[in-house]
GROMACS .gro file of C-alpha atoms in nm:
model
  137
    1UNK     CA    1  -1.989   0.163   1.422
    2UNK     CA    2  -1.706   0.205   1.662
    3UNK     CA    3  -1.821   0.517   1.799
    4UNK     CA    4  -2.080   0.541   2.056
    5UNK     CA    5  -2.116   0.871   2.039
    6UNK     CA    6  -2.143   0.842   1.617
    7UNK     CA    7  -2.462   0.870   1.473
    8UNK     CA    8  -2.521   0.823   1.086
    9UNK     CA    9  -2.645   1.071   0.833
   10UNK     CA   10  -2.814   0.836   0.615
   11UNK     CA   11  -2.716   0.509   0.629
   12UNK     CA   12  -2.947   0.424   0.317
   13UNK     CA   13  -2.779   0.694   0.093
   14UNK     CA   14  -2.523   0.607  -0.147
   15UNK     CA   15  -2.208   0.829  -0.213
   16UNK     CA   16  -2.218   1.041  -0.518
   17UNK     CA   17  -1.985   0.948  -0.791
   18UNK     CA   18  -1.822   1.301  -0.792
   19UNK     CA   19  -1.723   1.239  -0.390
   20UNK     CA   20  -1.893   1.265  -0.062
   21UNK     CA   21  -1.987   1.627   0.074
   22UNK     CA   22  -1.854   1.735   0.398
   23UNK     CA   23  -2.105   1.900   0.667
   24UNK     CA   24  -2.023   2.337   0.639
   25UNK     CA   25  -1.941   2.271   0.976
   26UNK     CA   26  -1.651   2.004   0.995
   27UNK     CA   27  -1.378   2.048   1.173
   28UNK     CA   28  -1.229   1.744   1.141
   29UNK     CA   29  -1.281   1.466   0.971
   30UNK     CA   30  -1.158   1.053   1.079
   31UNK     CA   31  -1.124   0.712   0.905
   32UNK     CA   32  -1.137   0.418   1.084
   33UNK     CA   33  -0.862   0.177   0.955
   34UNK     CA   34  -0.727  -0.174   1.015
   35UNK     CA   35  -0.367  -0.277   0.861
   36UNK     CA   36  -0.323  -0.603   0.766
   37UNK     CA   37   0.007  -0.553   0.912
   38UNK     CA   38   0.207  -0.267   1.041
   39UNK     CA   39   0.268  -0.051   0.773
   40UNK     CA   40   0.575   0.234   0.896
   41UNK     CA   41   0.643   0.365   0.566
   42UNK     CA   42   0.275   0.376   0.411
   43UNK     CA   43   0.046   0.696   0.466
   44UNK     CA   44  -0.326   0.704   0.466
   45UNK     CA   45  -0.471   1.007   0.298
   46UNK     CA   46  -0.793   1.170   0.174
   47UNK     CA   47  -0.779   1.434  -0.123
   48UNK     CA   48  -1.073   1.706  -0.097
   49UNK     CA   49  -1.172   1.914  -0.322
   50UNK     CA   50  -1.327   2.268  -0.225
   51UNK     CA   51  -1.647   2.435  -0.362
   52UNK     CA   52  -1.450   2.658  -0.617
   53UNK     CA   53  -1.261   2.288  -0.725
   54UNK     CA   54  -0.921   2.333  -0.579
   55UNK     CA   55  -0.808   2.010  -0.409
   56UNK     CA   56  -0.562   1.941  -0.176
   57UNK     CA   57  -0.453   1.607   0.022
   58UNK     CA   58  -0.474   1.542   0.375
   59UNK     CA   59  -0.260   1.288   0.550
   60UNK     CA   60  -0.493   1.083   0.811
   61UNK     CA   61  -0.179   0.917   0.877
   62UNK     CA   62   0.053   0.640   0.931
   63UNK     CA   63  -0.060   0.278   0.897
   64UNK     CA   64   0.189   0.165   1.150
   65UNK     CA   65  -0.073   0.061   1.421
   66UNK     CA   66  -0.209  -0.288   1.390
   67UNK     CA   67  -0.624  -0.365   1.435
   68UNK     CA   68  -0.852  -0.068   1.403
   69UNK     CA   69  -0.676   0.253   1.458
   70UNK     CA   70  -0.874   0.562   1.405
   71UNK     CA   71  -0.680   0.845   1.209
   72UNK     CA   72  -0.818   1.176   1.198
   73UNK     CA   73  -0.706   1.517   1.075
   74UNK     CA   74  -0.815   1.839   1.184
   75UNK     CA   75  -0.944   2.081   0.857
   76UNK     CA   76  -0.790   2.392   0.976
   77UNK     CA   77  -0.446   2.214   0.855
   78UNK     CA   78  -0.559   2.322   0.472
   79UNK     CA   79  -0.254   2.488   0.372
   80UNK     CA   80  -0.473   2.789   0.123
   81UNK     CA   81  -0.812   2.955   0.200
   82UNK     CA   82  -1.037   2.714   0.061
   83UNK     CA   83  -1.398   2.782  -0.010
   84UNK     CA   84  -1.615   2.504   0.211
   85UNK     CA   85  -1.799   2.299   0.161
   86UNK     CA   86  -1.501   2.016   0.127
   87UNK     CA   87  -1.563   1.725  -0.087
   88UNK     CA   88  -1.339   1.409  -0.050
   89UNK     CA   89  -1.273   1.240  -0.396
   90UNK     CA   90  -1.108   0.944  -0.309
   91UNK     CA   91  -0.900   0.803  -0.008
   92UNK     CA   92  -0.579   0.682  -0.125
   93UNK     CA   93  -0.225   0.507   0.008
   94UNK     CA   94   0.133   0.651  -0.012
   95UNK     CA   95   0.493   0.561   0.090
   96UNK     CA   96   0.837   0.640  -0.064
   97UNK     CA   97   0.964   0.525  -0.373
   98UNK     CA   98   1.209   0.246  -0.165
   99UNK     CA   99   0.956   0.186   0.103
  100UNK     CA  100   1.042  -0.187   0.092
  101UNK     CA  101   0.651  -0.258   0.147
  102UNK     CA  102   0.511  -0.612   0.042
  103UNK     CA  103   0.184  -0.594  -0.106
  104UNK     CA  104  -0.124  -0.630   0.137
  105UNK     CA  105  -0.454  -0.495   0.269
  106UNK     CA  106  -0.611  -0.218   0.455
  107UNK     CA  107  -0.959  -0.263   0.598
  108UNK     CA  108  -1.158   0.083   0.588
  109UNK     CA  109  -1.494   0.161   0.795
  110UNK     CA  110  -1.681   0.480   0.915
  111UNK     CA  111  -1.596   0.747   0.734
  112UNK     CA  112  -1.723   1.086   1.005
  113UNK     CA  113  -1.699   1.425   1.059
  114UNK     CA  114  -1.693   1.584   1.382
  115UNK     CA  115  -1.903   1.923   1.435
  116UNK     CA  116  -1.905   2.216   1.672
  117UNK     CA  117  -1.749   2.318   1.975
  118UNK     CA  118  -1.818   2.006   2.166
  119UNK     CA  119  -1.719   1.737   1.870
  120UNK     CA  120  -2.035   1.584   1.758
  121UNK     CA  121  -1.941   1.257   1.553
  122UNK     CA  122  -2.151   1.201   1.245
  123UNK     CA  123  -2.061   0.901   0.995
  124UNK     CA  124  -2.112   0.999   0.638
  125UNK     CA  125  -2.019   0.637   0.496
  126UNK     CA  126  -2.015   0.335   0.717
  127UNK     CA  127  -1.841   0.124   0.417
  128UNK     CA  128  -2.102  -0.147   0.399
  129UNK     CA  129  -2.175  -0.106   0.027
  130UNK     CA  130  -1.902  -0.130  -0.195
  131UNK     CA  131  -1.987   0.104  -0.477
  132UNK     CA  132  -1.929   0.341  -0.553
  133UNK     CA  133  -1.524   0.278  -0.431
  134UNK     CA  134  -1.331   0.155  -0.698
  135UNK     CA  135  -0.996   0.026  -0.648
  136UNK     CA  136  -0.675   0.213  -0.853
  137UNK     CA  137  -0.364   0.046  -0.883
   0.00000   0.00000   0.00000
């Protein structure tokens, strides 16, 4: 946990295949994320899906920081009038056709939410199981 103000959800629960629920009342939600390198030209993103099944993708960020870096995005940045509650499908890498990028690693932990006026942190995946991820080339 890097947060001490996180708590967890459910630590014992397991992620759904079809994605893991956000809270009705997210307003933001963070990945924690360690490059194995700087990454400038690689973007860390989560694609949500909304309770009617439109999706959209939300960029966390830039992997250009090196050890854990947390990258959050706030939900009001949706760019239509989605229907909550969010789902996120999958969390996924981009960077430009000619980003020049060797291959490597990024080290995920503690997916959260935060909650309410005052920010309450809750981790909905802590990454210490490794299914139900699946890694797409």
């Amino acid at each position: 946990m890097r947060s001490a103000s996180a708590r967890s959800l459910d630590s014992e629960t397991t992620a759904p295949a079809q994605g893991i629920t956000l809270p009705l009342e997210a307003t933001h939600v963070a990945l924690w994320a360690n490059p194995q390198e700087q990454y400038f030209r690689i973007n860390l993103w989560l694609r949500l899906q909304d309770a009617s099944g439109r999706g959209e993708n939300l960029r966390l960020g830039r992997l250009d920081h090196q050890g854990w870096g947390r990258m959050e995005t706030d939900l009001s940045t949706l760019r239509e009038a989605k229907t909550p509650p969010y789902t996120v499908l999958s969390i996924f890498l981009s960077g430009g056709q000619y980003s020049g990028q060797a291959a490597g690693s990024v080290f995920l932990d503690d997916l959260a939410v935060r909650t309410g006026p005052e920010g309450q942190e809750s981790i909905l995946w802590d990454f210490e199981k490794t299914r139900p991820w699946a890694i797409i080339p």
